[in-house]
Coordinates of C-alpha atoms and ligand atoms in Angstrom, one line a residue:
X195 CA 39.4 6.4 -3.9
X196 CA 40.2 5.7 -7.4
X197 CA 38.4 2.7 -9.2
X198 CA 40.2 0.0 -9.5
X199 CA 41.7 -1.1 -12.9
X200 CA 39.7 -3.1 -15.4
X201 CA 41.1 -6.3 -17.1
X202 CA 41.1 -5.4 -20.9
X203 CA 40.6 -8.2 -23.6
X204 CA 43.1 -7.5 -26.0
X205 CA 40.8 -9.0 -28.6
X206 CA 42.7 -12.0 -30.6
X207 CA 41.2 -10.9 -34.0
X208 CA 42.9 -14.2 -35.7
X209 CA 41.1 -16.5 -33.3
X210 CA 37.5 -15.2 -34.3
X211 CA 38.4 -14.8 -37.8
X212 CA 39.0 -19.0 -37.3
X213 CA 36.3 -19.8 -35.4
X214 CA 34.3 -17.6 -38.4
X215 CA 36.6 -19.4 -41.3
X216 CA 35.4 -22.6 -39.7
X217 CA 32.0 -21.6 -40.3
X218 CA 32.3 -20.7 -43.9
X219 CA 33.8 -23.9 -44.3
X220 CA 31.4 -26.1 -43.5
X221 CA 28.6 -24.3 -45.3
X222 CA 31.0 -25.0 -48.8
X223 CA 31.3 -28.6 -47.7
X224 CA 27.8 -28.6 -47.7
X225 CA 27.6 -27.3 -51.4
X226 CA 30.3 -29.5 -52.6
X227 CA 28.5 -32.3 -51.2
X228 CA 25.5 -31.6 -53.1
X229 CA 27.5 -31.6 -56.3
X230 CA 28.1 -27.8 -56.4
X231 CA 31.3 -26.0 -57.8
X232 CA 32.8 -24.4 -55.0
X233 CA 32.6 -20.3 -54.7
X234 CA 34.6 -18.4 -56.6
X235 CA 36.5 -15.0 -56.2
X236 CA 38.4 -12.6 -58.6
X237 CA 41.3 -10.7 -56.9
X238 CA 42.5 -7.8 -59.5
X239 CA 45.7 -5.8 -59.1
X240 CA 47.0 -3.5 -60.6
X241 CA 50.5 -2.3 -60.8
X242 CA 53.5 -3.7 -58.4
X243 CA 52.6 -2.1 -54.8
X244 CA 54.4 -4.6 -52.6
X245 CA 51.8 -4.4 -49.9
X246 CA 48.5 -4.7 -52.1
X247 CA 50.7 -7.8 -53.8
X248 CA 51.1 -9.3 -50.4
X249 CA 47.0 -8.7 -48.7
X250 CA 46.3 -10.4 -52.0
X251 CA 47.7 -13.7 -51.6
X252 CA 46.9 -13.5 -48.1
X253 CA 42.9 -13.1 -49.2
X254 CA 43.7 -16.3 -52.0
X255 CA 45.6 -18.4 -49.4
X256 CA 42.8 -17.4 -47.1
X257 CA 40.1 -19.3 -49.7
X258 CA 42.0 -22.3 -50.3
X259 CA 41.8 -23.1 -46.4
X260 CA 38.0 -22.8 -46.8
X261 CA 37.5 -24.7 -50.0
X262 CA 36.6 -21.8 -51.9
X263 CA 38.4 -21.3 -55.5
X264 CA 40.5 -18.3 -56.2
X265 CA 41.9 -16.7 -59.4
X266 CA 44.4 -13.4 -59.9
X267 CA 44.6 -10.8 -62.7
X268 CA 47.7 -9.1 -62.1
X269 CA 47.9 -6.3 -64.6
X270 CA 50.7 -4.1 -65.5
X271 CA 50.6 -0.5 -63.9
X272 CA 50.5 0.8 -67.6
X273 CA 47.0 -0.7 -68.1
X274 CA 44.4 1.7 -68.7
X275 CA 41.4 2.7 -67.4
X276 CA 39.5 1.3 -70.4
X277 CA 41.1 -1.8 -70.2
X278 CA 40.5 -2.4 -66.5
X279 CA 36.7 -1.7 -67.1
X280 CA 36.8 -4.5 -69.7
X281 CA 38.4 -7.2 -67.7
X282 CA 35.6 -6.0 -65.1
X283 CA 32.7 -6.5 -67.6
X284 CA 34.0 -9.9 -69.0
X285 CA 34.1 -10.9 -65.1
X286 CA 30.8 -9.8 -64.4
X287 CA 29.6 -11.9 -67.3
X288 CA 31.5 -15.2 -66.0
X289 CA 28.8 -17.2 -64.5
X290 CA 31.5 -18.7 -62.8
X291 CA 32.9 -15.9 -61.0
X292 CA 30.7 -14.9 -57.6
X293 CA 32.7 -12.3 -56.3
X294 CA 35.0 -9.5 -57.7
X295 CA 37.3 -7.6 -55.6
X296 CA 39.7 -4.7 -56.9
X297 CA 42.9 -4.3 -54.7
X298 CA 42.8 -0.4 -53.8
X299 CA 44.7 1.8 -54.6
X300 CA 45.0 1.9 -58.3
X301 CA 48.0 3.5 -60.2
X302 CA 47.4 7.7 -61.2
X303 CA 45.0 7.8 -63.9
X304 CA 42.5 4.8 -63.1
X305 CA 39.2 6.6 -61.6
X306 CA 38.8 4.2 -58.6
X307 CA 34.9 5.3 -58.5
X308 CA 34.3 4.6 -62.4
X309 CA 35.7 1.0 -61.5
X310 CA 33.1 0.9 -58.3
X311 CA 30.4 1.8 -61.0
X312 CA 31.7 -0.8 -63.2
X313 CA 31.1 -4.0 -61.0
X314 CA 28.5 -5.9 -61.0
X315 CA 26.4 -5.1 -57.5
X316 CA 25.9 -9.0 -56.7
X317 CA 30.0 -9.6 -57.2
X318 CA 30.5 -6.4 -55.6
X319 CA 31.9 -8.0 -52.2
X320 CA 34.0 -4.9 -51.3
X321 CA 30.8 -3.2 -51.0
X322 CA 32.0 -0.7 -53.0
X323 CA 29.4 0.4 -55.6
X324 CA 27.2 2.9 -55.3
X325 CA 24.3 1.0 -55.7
X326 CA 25.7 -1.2 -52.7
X327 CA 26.8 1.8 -50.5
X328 CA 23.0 3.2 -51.6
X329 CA 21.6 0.0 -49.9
X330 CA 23.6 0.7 -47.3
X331 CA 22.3 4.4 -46.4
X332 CA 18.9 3.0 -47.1
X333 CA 19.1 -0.3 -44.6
X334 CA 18.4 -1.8 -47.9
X335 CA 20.3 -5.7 -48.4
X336 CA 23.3 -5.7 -50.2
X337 CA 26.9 -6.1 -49.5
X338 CA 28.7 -4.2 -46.9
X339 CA 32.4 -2.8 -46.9
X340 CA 34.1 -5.6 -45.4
X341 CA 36.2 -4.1 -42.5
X342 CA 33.1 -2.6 -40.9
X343 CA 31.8 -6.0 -41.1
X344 CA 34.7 -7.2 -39.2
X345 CA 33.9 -4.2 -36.7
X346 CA 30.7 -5.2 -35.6
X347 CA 31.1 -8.8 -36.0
X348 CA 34.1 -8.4 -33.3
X349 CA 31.9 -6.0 -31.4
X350 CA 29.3 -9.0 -31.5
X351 CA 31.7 -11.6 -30.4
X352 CA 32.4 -9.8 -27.7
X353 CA 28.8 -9.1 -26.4
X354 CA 29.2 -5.2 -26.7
X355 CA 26.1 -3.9 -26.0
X356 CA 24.9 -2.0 -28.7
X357 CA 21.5 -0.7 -28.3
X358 CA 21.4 2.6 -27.0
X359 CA 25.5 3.0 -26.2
X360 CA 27.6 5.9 -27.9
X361 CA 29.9 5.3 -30.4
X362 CA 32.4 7.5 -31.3
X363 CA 33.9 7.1 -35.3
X364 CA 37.0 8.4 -36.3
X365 CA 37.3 9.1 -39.9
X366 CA 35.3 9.6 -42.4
X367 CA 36.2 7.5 -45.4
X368 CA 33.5 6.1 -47.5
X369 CA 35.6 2.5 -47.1
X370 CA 35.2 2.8 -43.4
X371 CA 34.5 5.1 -41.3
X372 CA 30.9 6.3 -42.7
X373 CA 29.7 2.3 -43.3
X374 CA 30.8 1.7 -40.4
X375 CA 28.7 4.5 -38.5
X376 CA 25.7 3.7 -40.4
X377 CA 26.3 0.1 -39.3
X378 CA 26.4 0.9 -35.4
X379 CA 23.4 3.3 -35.9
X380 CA 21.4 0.7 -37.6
X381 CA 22.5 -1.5 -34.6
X382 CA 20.5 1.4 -32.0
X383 CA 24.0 2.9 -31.2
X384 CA 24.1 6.9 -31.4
X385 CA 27.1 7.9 -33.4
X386 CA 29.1 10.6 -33.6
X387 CA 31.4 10.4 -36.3
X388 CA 34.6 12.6 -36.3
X389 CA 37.5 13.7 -38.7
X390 CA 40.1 15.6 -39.4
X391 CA 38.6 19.1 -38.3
X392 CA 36.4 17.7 -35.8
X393 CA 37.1 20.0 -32.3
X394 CA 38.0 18.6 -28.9
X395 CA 38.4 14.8 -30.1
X396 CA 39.6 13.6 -26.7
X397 CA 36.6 15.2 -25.1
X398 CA 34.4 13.9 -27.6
X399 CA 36.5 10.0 -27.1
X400 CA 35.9 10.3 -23.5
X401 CA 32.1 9.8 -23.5
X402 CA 31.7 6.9 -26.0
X403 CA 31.2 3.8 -25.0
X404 CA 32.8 2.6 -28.4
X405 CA 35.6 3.9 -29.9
X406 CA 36.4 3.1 -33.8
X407 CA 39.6 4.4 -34.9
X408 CA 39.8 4.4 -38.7
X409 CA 42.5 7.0 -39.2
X410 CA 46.1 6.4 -40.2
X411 CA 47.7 8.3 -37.0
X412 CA 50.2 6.4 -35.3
X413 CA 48.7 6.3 -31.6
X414 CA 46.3 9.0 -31.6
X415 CA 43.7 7.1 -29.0
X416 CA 45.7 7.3 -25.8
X417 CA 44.6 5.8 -22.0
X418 CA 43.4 9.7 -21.2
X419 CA 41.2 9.7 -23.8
X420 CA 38.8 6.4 -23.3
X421 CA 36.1 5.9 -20.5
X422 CA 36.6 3.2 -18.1
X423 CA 34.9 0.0 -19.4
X424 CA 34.9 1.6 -23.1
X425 CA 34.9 -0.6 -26.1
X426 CA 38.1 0.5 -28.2
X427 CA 38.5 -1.1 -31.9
X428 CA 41.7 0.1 -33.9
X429 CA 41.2 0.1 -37.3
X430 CA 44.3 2.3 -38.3
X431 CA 47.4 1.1 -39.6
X432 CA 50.6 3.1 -40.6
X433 CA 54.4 3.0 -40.6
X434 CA 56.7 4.2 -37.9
X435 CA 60.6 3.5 -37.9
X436 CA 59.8 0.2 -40.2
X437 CA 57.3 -1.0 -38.3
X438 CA 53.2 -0.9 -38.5
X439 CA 51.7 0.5 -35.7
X440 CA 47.7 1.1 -34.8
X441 CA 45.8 4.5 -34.2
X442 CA 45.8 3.1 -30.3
X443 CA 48.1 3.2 -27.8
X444 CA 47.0 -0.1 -26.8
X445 CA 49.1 -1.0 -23.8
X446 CA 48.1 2.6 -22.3
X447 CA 44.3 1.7 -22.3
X448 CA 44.9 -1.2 -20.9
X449 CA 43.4 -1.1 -17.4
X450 CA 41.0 1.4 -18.7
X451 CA 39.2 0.2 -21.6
X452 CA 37.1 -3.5 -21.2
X453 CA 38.1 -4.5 -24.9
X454 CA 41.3 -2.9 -27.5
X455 CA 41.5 -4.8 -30.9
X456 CA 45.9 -4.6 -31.3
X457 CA 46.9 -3.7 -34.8
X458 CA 48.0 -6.7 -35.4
X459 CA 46.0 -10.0 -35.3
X460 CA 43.1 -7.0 -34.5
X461 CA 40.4 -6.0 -37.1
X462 CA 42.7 -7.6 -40.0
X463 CA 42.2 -10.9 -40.1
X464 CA 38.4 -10.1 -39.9
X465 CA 38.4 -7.9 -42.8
X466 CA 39.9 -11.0 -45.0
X467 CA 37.0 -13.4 -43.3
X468 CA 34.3 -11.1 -44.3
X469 CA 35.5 -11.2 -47.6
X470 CA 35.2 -14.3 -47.8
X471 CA 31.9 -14.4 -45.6
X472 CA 30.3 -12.1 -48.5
X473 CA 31.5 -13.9 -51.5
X474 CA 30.1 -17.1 -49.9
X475 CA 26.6 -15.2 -49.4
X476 CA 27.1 -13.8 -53.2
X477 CA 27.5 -17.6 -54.4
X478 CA 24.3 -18.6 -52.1
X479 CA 22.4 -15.5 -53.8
X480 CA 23.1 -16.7 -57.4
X481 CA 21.7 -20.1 -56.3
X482 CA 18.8 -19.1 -55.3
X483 CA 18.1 -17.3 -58.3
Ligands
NAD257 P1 41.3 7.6 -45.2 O1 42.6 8.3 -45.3 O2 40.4 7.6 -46.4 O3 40.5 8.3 -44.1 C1 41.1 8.8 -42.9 C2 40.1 9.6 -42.1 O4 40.7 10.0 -40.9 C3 39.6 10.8 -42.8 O5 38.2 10.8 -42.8 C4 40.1 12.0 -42.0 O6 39.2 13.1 -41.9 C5 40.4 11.4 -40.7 N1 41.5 12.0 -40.0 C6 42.7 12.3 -40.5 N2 43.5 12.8 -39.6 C7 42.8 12.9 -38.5 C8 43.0 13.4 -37.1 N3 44.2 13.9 -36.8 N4 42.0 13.4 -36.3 C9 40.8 12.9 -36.6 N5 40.5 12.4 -37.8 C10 41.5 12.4 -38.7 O7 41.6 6.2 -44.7 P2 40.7 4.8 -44.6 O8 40.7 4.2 -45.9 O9 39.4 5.1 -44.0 O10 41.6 4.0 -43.6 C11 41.8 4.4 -42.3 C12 42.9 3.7 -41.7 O11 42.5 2.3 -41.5 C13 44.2 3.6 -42.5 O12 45.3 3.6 -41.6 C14 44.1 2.3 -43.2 O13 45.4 1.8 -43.5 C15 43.4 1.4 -42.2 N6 42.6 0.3 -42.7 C16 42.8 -0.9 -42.1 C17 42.0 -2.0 -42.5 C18 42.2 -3.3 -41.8 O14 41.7 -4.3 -42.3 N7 42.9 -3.3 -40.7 C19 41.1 -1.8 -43.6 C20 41.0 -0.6 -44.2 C21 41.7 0.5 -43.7

C-alpha cells in the first residue's frame, strides 16, 4: 500500500517577511523614541539594468514601511572602477550611513570582489566582504549573506528540525549556496553541497531531508526527486517564455514534500527583510560602540 499523500505548506514567504518587518519596526520606534536618528542604508547601482533598478526601490520602499531612512546613488554605467571605490570610501566614512549595499552585477570592467574589499565590514550588510564571509567560515560574528538568512530563518519559522537532518545544497556560489551550507552545518545539519558536475543529483536529492535550490534551472527539483516529508526551499529564479519561474517544480512536490517555498512570494521577500534585519543590527552595533 502506498503512503498516503502529505499536505505541503507552500510557504507564504511575504507573510513571514511581515510578521519579521513588524519586528524591525518596533525596535526603530524604540530608537526614535529615545531621540535616535533612525537607521540608515546606502543602495548603489550602477548602470541601467532594469531588474537591479526595480529590487532597488523595492529594498528603499521596503525601509520607509519600517521607519528606516534610505538614500540611492545611481551611477552611470561609464563610471569607473576607481570612482565606485571612492563613493564607497566617502560612505564608509559617513557616520550617518549604517549600512552599504552594492546592487550586483556591475557593468564589464568593475572587479565586483575589489568593491567587496572596499566596504567597510560593519556596513557590509550583503555580507559580502571577505573579512565578513571569513567570520562566516570561522563561526566568527559578522554579517551574513542575506538570502541564506532568509533560508534558515524560513526553515525556523517553520520548525524544520535541524539538528542532525541532511541537507542537500544546490550550487555553489559564494552569495548563496556555500553561506548557506555553512549556515545549516553550523545549525548540526550534515550538508552536502552539489553543483554543476556533481553526479546522480536526483539520487543525491532523494535522501535529504532539506533541499536548497540555489541554481538558475527552470524546474530542475521535480516530485521524483524529494523524500516524502522533505523540506524543499527554492531559491532559483530565471526566465522562461516571459515569465520567472523557480528551480522547483512546485506543484509536482506537492503531496510529497512537508514544506516548498514558490518562486514567488518564497525566499524573496525574506532576502529584502534580512537586509533590512542586518542594517538594523549594523545601526545597534555602532551604538554600542
Ligand atoms: P550562480 O550562477 O553564481 O551559481 C549557480 C550554481 O548552480 C553554481 O554553483 C553551479 O555549479 C550550480 N549549477 C549550475 N547548473 C547546475 C545543474 N544543472 N545542476 C546542479 N548545479 C548546477 O548563481 P547564484 O548567485 O548562487 O544564484 C542562484 C539562483 O538563485 C539564481 O537563479 C539567482 O537568480 C537566484 N537568487 C535568488 C535570490 C532570491 O532572493 N530569491 C537571491 C539570490 C539569488
Amino acid at each position: 500500500m502506498s503512503a498516503p499523500p502529505i499536505e505541503t505548506v507552500v510557504v507564504d514567504g511575504l507573510a513571514l517577511a511581515n510578521e519579521l518587518r513588524a519586528e524591525l519596526a518596533k525596535r526603530i520606534a524604540g530608537h526614535i523614541e529615545a531621540g535616535r536618528r533612525p537607521p540608515k542604508l546606502v543602495v548603489v547601482l550602477v548602470g541601467d539594468d532594469p531588474a537591479s533598478a526595480s529590487y532597488i526601490k523595492g529594498k528603499q520602499r521596503a525601509c520607509a514601511r519600517i521607519g528606516m531612512d534610505s538614500a540611492e546613488h545611481h551611477l552611470p554605467a561609464s563610471t569607473s572602477q576607481k570612482q565606485l571605490l571612492d563613493l564607497i570610501d566617502t560612505l564608509n566614512r559617513d557616520t550617518g550611513v549604517d549600512g552599504i549595499l552594492v546592487q550586483l552585477p556591475l557593468p564589464k570592467g568593475i572587479n565586483a570582489n575589489a568593491v567587496a574589499e572596499a566596504l567597510d565590514p560593519a556596513k557590509d550588510v550583503d555580507g559580502l566582504t571577505p573579512m565578513n564571509q571569513g567570520r562566516l567560515l570561522l563561526g566568527e560574528a559578522g554579517h551574513r549573506a542575506c538570502t541564506p538568512l532568509g533560508v534558515m530563518e524560513i526553515l525556523r519559522r517553520n520548525e524544520i528540525p535541524l539538528e542532525g537532518a541532511l541537507a542537500v545544497v544546490i550550487g555553489r556560489s559564494a552569495i548563496v549556496g556555500k553561506p548557506v551550507s555553512l549556515l545549516l552545518q553550523q545549525a548540526n545539519a550534515t550538508v552536502t553541497m552539489c553543483h554543476s558536475r556533481t553526479r546522480d543529483l536526483a539520487g543525491v536529492c532523494r535522501q535529504a531531508d532539506i533541499i536548497v535550490a540555489a541554481v538558475g534551472v527552470p524546474r530542475l527539483v521535480q516530485r521524483d526527486w524529494v523524500k516524502p516529508g522533505a523540506a524543499v526551499i527554492d531559491v532559483g529564479v530565471s526566465q522562461v517564455d516571459g515569465k520567472l519561474v523557480g528551480d522547483v517544480d512546485t506543484d509536482g512536490v506537492c503531496g510529497v514534500a512537508r514544506i516548498v517555498t514558490p518562486h514567488r512570494r518564497g525566499v524573496g521577500p525574506m532576502t529584502i527583510t534580512l537586509l533590512l534585519c542586518n542594517t538594523l543590527d549594523a545601526y545597534e552595533a555602532r551604538l554600542a560602540g
